Amino acid sequence: MYEIEPENTPGATLRRMLLLLLAALVVAFGIAARADSVRLYDQVGVNSERVTLAQVAELKGPAAEALAGIVLATLDEGRVEHTITLAEVEKALDAAGMNRGLVSLRGFAACRVTRLAEPPAPMIDRGQDVAANIETPIDFETTLTLRGVVEQQLTDRVGAGDSVDEVRVTFSERDIKRLDVPILGRSVEVETVTPNLLGRVSMVVRLYEGHTVAESFTVNAQVNRKMLAVTTAVAVSRGEVFTRSHLQVRECVIENDADTPITDPAVVIGQASVASLRAGEMLTTHAIKSPVMVKRGELVDVRCFVGGLIVRTVGQAVENGSLDDRIAVRSESTGDTFYAVVTGRHEVVVSMDRGSQPETTTAMAEQTNPEVTP
């Protein structure tokens, strides 16, 4: 027969305290598991003078989204850049009564905020007779200033269509004064004189009145594009091979045509870095290189394409080579040196047919009889 211990004994009191402590720990861990997050961006562009938390940080979860309207800074007139640190964000959130148990704060140490230039209000000549505008129908989508026409044409050249969020076009103060004029009743011709789509673009602008050129002048624009691209999540050393943990995808600003951003992480995984990279640095096609598959001095398997035949032999690599590289190889049997394309680990391919030597394995395949296989 069991004895029931009175509730006021020391043992019963200790058990109740342990149960309460255990319940508190379960609740605490549950809250931590559900914690919302505020992640500070690296750089953003804003159109207003007031900078809010939602503009500079990624907000996840209802508790974090409730803080979206907190004002972190005010950009005075004429001020185009401002830096907001993670410490300043934390101070603002504490002042707003943020519950540290419900919301976690992370991200970059500082966010650079750039105020985007706003197009001027349309300039309408109200003294002009309405009948004079019959040939130029006006609606809410019509661009009424010369600057708007130029910006739209540069945006179309990049290929972003009407997406003003993807393309940013800026002008010097001198050119803005020339472009901020109404175009009602006049025709416009914009001729770009530089081939590049991004970076500094020069163009000749001509204004026509009827069939006569009323004005012609040259302006320069800085054209940048925002897009999602692959960046480094951590610092990467020169020669280090990229893995999934090295990479992330985020919004980047492309400032010139020479930068060809990589948009698919799968293209980078398994490749080697040609230089040391900082965390958060955008990856371009110039930043990666296939690992060395053939080392100088080692023996390689050589496949020689002769017409419709394939002859296999052994050679010695004269230089290092990565996939699709064209390297010099010395024949083990004759001692002659020839050029071959690297196709894999310790493997090269060479064509003995007449004509130029293919530069890649794709070109090699195009010159080979497709019915013949190794």
Coordinates of C-alpha atoms in Angstrom, one line a residue:
M1 CA 0.0 0.0 0.0
Y2 CA 1.4 3.4 -1.1
E3 CA 1.7 6.3 1.2
I4 CA 0.6 9.7 -0.1
E5 CA 3.1 12.4 0.9
P6 CA 1.5 15.5 2.3
E7 CA 1.6 18.5 -0.1
N8 CA 3.4 20.7 2.4
T9 CA 6.4 18.5 2.9
P10 CA 9.9 19.6 1.7
G11 CA 9.9 16.9 -1.0
A12 CA 6.6 18.0 -2.5
T13 CA 7.7 21.6 -2.5
L14 CA 11.0 20.8 -4.3
R15 CA 9.1 18.8 -6.9
R16 CA 6.7 21.7 -7.6
M17 CA 9.7 24.1 -8.0
L18 CA 11.4 21.7 -10.5
L19 CA 8.2 21.4 -12.5
L20 CA 7.8 25.2 -12.7
L21 CA 11.5 25.6 -13.7
L22 CA 11.1 23.0 -16.4
A23 CA 7.9 24.6 -17.8
A24 CA 9.7 28.0 -17.9
L25 CA 12.6 26.5 -19.9
V26 CA 10.2 24.8 -22.4
V27 CA 8.4 28.2 -22.9
A28 CA 11.8 30.0 -23.3
F29 CA 13.1 27.5 -25.8
G30 CA 9.8 27.6 -27.7
I31 CA 10.0 31.4 -28.0
A32 CA 13.6 31.3 -29.1
A33 CA 12.7 28.7 -31.8
R34 CA 10.0 30.9 -33.1
A35 CA 12.0 34.1 -32.9
D36 CA 11.5 36.6 -35.8
S37 CA 14.5 38.3 -37.3
V38 CA 15.6 41.7 -38.6
R39 CA 18.5 41.4 -41.1
L40 CA 20.3 44.6 -42.1
Y41 CA 21.1 45.0 -45.8
D42 CA 24.6 46.0 -47.2
Q43 CA 23.3 49.0 -49.3
V44 CA 19.9 50.3 -50.4
G45 CA 18.4 53.2 -52.4
V46 CA 15.4 55.2 -51.1
N47 CA 13.1 57.8 -52.7
S48 CA 12.0 59.6 -49.5
E49 CA 13.9 61.8 -47.0
R50 CA 12.8 59.5 -44.1
V51 CA 14.6 56.2 -43.8
T52 CA 12.5 53.4 -42.1
L53 CA 13.5 50.0 -40.9
A54 CA 11.6 48.3 -43.7
Q55 CA 13.7 50.0 -46.3
V56 CA 17.1 49.0 -44.8
A57 CA 16.4 45.5 -43.4
E58 CA 14.7 42.2 -44.2
L59 CA 11.9 41.6 -41.8
K60 CA 10.8 38.0 -41.1
G61 CA 7.8 37.2 -38.9
P62 CA 4.9 39.3 -37.5
A63 CA 6.9 40.6 -34.5
A64 CA 9.6 42.0 -36.8
E65 CA 7.1 43.3 -39.4
A66 CA 5.4 45.3 -36.7
L67 CA 8.6 47.4 -36.4
A68 CA 8.7 48.3 -40.1
G69 CA 7.7 51.9 -39.7
I70 CA 10.4 52.9 -37.2
V71 CA 12.3 55.9 -38.6
L72 CA 16.1 55.4 -38.4
A73 CA 17.3 58.6 -40.1
T74 CA 16.2 61.7 -42.0
L75 CA 18.1 62.8 -45.1
D76 CA 18.3 66.6 -45.3
E77 CA 17.8 68.3 -48.6
G78 CA 20.9 67.9 -50.8
R79 CA 22.1 64.9 -48.8
V80 CA 22.4 61.8 -51.0
E81 CA 24.2 59.3 -48.8
H82 CA 24.0 58.2 -45.2
T83 CA 25.3 55.2 -43.3
I84 CA 23.2 53.3 -40.7
T85 CA 25.1 51.0 -38.4
L86 CA 23.7 47.8 -36.8
A87 CA 24.3 49.4 -33.4
E88 CA 22.1 52.4 -34.3
V89 CA 19.3 50.0 -35.4
E90 CA 19.6 48.1 -32.1
K91 CA 19.3 51.4 -30.2
A92 CA 16.3 52.4 -32.2
L93 CA 14.6 49.1 -31.6
D94 CA 15.3 49.2 -27.9
A95 CA 13.8 52.7 -27.8
A96 CA 10.7 51.3 -29.5
G97 CA 10.3 48.6 -26.9
M98 CA 11.5 45.6 -28.9
N99 CA 11.3 42.3 -27.1
R100 CA 14.7 40.7 -27.4
G101 CA 13.1 37.3 -26.8
L102 CA 10.9 37.6 -29.9
V103 CA 13.1 39.4 -32.4
S104 CA 16.7 38.7 -33.3
L105 CA 18.9 41.4 -34.9
R106 CA 21.6 40.4 -37.5
G107 CA 23.0 41.2 -40.9
F108 CA 25.7 43.6 -42.1
A109 CA 27.6 45.8 -39.6
A110 CA 26.4 48.9 -41.6
C111 CA 24.1 49.8 -44.4
R112 CA 24.9 52.5 -47.0
V113 CA 21.7 54.4 -47.9
T114 CA 21.6 56.3 -51.2
R115 CA 18.8 58.8 -51.9
L116 CA 17.6 58.2 -55.5
A117 CA 17.0 61.2 -57.7
E118 CA 13.3 61.9 -58.2
P119 CA 12.1 63.1 -61.6
P120 CA 10.8 66.7 -61.6
A121 CA 7.1 67.5 -61.8
P122 CA 5.8 67.7 -65.4
M123 CA 6.1 71.2 -66.8
I124 CA 3.0 72.0 -68.8
D125 CA 2.7 75.2 -70.8
R126 CA -0.9 76.1 -69.9
G127 CA -0.8 79.2 -72.1
Q128 CA -0.6 77.0 -75.3
D129 CA -3.7 76.5 -77.4
V130 CA -5.1 73.0 -76.8
A131 CA -5.7 72.5 -80.5
A132 CA -1.9 72.6 -81.1
N133 CA -1.6 69.3 -79.2
I134 CA -4.0 67.2 -81.3
E135 CA -1.1 65.2 -82.9
T136 CA 0.4 64.4 -79.4
P137 CA -2.3 62.6 -77.4
I138 CA -1.8 63.1 -73.7
D139 CA -2.6 60.5 -71.0
F140 CA -1.3 59.6 -67.6
E141 CA 1.4 57.4 -69.2
T142 CA 2.8 60.1 -71.5
T143 CA 6.3 61.4 -70.7
L144 CA 6.1 65.2 -70.7
T145 CA 9.8 66.1 -70.2
L146 CA 12.9 65.4 -72.3
R147 CA 14.6 63.8 -69.4
G148 CA 11.9 61.2 -69.1
V149 CA 12.2 60.3 -72.8
V150 CA 16.0 59.9 -72.4
E151 CA 15.7 57.8 -69.2
Q152 CA 13.1 55.5 -70.8
Q153 CA 15.3 54.9 -73.9
L154 CA 18.3 54.1 -71.8
T155 CA 16.2 51.7 -69.7
D156 CA 14.9 50.0 -72.9
R157 CA 18.5 49.5 -74.1
V158 CA 19.4 47.6 -71.0
G159 CA 16.4 45.4 -71.6
A160 CA 14.5 46.1 -68.3
G161 CA 11.5 47.5 -70.1
D162 CA 9.5 49.8 -67.8
S163 CA 11.0 48.5 -64.6
V164 CA 12.5 51.6 -63.0
D165 CA 13.4 49.5 -60.0
E166 CA 16.0 47.6 -62.0
V167 CA 17.7 50.5 -63.9
R168 CA 19.0 53.7 -62.4
V169 CA 20.0 56.6 -64.7
T170 CA 21.7 59.7 -63.3
F171 CA 22.9 62.9 -65.0
S172 CA 25.2 65.8 -64.0
E173 CA 23.7 69.0 -62.8
R174 CA 24.5 70.7 -66.1
D175 CA 22.8 68.0 -68.2
I176 CA 19.7 67.9 -65.8
K177 CA 19.1 71.6 -66.6
R178 CA 19.2 70.9 -70.3
L179 CA 16.9 67.8 -70.0
D180 CA 14.3 69.2 -67.6
V181 CA 12.3 70.9 -70.3
P182 CA 8.8 70.2 -71.7
I183 CA 8.5 68.5 -75.1
L184 CA 4.8 69.0 -75.9
G185 CA 4.4 69.8 -79.6
R186 CA 8.0 68.8 -80.4
S187 CA 9.6 65.6 -81.6
V188 CA 12.7 64.0 -80.0
E189 CA 15.6 62.0 -81.3
V190 CA 18.1 60.4 -79.0
E191 CA 21.2 58.8 -80.6
T192 CA 23.6 57.0 -78.4
V193 CA 27.3 57.3 -79.5
T194 CA 28.8 54.7 -77.1
P195 CA 28.2 50.9 -77.6
N196 CA 28.1 50.1 -73.9
L197 CA 24.7 49.6 -72.2
L198 CA 25.9 50.2 -68.6
G199 CA 28.4 52.7 -67.1
R200 CA 29.0 56.1 -68.8
V201 CA 26.8 56.4 -71.9
S202 CA 27.1 59.4 -74.2
M203 CA 24.2 60.5 -76.5
V204 CA 23.2 63.2 -78.9
V205 CA 19.8 64.7 -78.3
R206 CA 17.9 66.5 -81.1
L207 CA 14.7 68.5 -80.6
Y208 CA 12.5 69.0 -83.7
E209 CA 9.9 71.6 -84.3
G210 CA 8.0 70.3 -87.3
H211 CA 10.7 68.9 -89.6
T212 CA 13.4 71.3 -88.5
V213 CA 16.1 70.7 -85.8
A214 CA 15.5 73.4 -83.2
E215 CA 18.2 72.3 -80.8
S216 CA 21.0 69.7 -80.7
F217 CA 23.3 68.9 -77.8
T218 CA 25.3 66.1 -76.2
V219 CA 24.7 64.7 -72.7
N220 CA 26.2 61.9 -70.6
A221 CA 24.4 59.5 -68.3
Q222 CA 25.6 57.0 -65.7
V223 CA 23.5 53.8 -66.1
N224 CA 23.5 51.2 -63.4
R225 CA 21.4 48.1 -63.1
K226 CA 20.2 46.2 -60.0
M227 CA 19.7 42.5 -60.2
L228 CA 20.0 39.3 -58.2
A229 CA 23.5 37.8 -58.5
V230 CA 25.8 35.3 -56.7
T231 CA 28.0 36.8 -54.0
T232 CA 30.4 35.3 -51.5
A233 CA 28.9 34.5 -48.1
V234 CA 32.4 34.4 -46.4
A235 CA 35.9 35.4 -47.4
V236 CA 37.4 33.2 -50.0
S237 CA 41.2 32.7 -50.6
R238 CA 42.8 32.6 -54.0
G239 CA 42.7 29.1 -55.5
E240 CA 40.0 27.9 -53.0
V241 CA 37.3 25.7 -54.5
F242 CA 33.8 27.1 -54.1
T243 CA 31.2 25.0 -52.2
R244 CA 27.6 25.8 -51.4
S245 CA 28.5 27.3 -48.0
H246 CA 30.7 29.9 -49.8
L247 CA 27.8 31.4 -51.8
Q248 CA 24.7 33.4 -51.4
V249 CA 22.3 35.2 -53.8
R250 CA 21.5 38.9 -53.1
E251 CA 20.7 42.1 -54.9
C252 CA 23.7 43.8 -56.5
V253 CA 24.4 46.9 -58.5
I254 CA 26.1 46.4 -61.9
E255 CA 28.0 49.5 -62.9
N256 CA 29.6 48.5 -66.2
D257 CA 29.4 46.0 -69.1
A258 CA 32.8 44.5 -68.1
D259 CA 31.2 42.9 -65.0
T260 CA 29.3 39.8 -66.1
P261 CA 27.5 38.7 -63.0
I262 CA 26.8 35.0 -62.2
T263 CA 23.2 34.4 -61.4
D264 CA 23.2 30.6 -60.8
P265 CA 25.2 29.2 -57.8
A266 CA 25.4 25.9 -59.6
V267 CA 27.8 27.4 -62.2
V268 CA 30.3 28.4 -59.4
I269 CA 30.3 25.2 -57.3
G270 CA 33.4 23.2 -58.0
Q271 CA 35.2 26.1 -59.6
A272 CA 38.3 27.8 -58.1
S273 CA 38.7 31.5 -57.2
V274 CA 41.3 33.3 -59.2
A275 CA 41.8 35.9 -56.5
S276 CA 41.1 36.5 -52.8
L277 CA 37.5 37.7 -52.3
R278 CA 35.9 39.6 -49.5
A279 CA 32.6 38.4 -47.9
G280 CA 29.7 39.9 -49.8
E281 CA 31.7 40.4 -53.0
M282 CA 29.8 39.8 -56.3
L283 CA 31.1 37.0 -58.5
T284 CA 31.7 37.6 -62.1
T285 CA 32.9 35.2 -64.9
H286 CA 36.4 36.7 -64.4
A287 CA 36.5 35.6 -60.7
I288 CA 36.3 31.9 -61.2
K289 CA 38.4 29.2 -63.0
S290 CA 38.1 25.5 -63.3
P291 CA 40.6 23.5 -61.1
V292 CA 43.8 22.3 -62.7
M293 CA 43.1 18.9 -64.3
V294 CA 46.5 18.4 -65.9
K295 CA 49.7 19.3 -64.3
R296 CA 53.0 20.0 -66.0
G297 CA 55.3 17.0 -66.3
E298 CA 52.6 14.3 -65.7
L299 CA 51.5 11.7 -68.2
V300 CA 48.1 12.1 -69.9
D301 CA 45.9 10.0 -72.0
V302 CA 45.7 11.4 -75.6
R303 CA 42.9 10.8 -78.0
C304 CA 43.8 11.7 -81.6
F305 CA 41.0 12.2 -84.1
V306 CA 42.2 11.3 -87.6
G307 CA 39.3 11.5 -90.0
G308 CA 36.7 9.0 -88.8
L309 CA 39.3 7.1 -86.6
I310 CA 40.3 7.7 -83.0
V311 CA 43.8 6.7 -82.0
R312 CA 44.8 6.5 -78.3
T313 CA 48.3 7.2 -77.1
V314 CA 50.2 8.6 -74.1
G315 CA 51.9 12.0 -73.8
Q316 CA 53.6 14.3 -71.3
A317 CA 52.0 17.6 -70.4
V318 CA 54.3 20.5 -71.0
E319 CA 52.2 23.0 -69.0
N320 CA 49.3 23.1 -66.5
G321 CA 45.7 23.1 -67.9
S322 CA 42.1 23.3 -66.7
L323 CA 39.0 22.1 -68.5
D324 CA 38.8 23.3 -72.1
D325 CA 42.3 24.8 -71.9
R326 CA 44.6 24.3 -74.9
I327 CA 48.0 23.1 -73.7
A328 CA 51.2 21.8 -75.2
V329 CA 51.8 18.0 -75.0
R330 CA 55.0 16.0 -75.8
S331 CA 54.6 12.6 -77.5
E332 CA 56.2 9.8 -75.5
S333 CA 57.0 7.8 -78.6
T334 CA 58.3 10.5 -81.0
G335 CA 59.2 13.3 -78.7
D336 CA 57.2 15.8 -80.9
T337 CA 55.3 18.6 -79.2
F338 CA 51.7 19.3 -80.2
Y339 CA 48.6 21.2 -78.8
A340 CA 45.6 19.4 -77.3
V341 CA 42.4 20.4 -75.5
V342 CA 42.0 19.3 -71.8
T343 CA 38.8 17.2 -71.5
G344 CA 39.2 15.8 -67.9
R345 CA 41.6 14.5 -65.3
H346 CA 44.8 13.4 -67.1
E347 CA 42.9 13.4 -70.4
V348 CA 43.4 15.5 -73.6
V349 CA 42.0 15.5 -77.1
V350 CA 43.8 16.5 -80.4
S351 CA 42.6 16.6 -84.0
M352 CA 45.0 15.5 -86.7
D353 CA 42.7 16.7 -89.5
R354 CA 43.7 19.6 -91.8
G355 CA 42.6 23.0 -90.7
S356 CA 42.9 25.0 -87.5
Q357 CA 43.1 23.3 -84.2
P358 CA 39.8 23.6 -82.2
E359 CA 40.0 25.8 -79.1
T360 CA 37.4 23.9 -77.0
T361 CA 35.9 20.4 -76.7
T362 CA 32.7 21.7 -78.3
A363 CA 34.5 22.9 -81.4
M364 CA 36.4 19.6 -81.5
A365 CA 33.1 17.7 -81.5
E366 CA 31.8 19.9 -84.4
Q367 CA 34.8 18.9 -86.5
T368 CA 34.5 15.2 -85.7
N369 CA 32.2 12.6 -87.4
P370 CA 29.3 12.4 -85.0
E371 CA 28.8 8.6 -85.7
V372 CA 32.3 7.7 -84.4
T373 CA 32.6 7.2 -80.6
P374 CA 35.7 6.4 -78.5

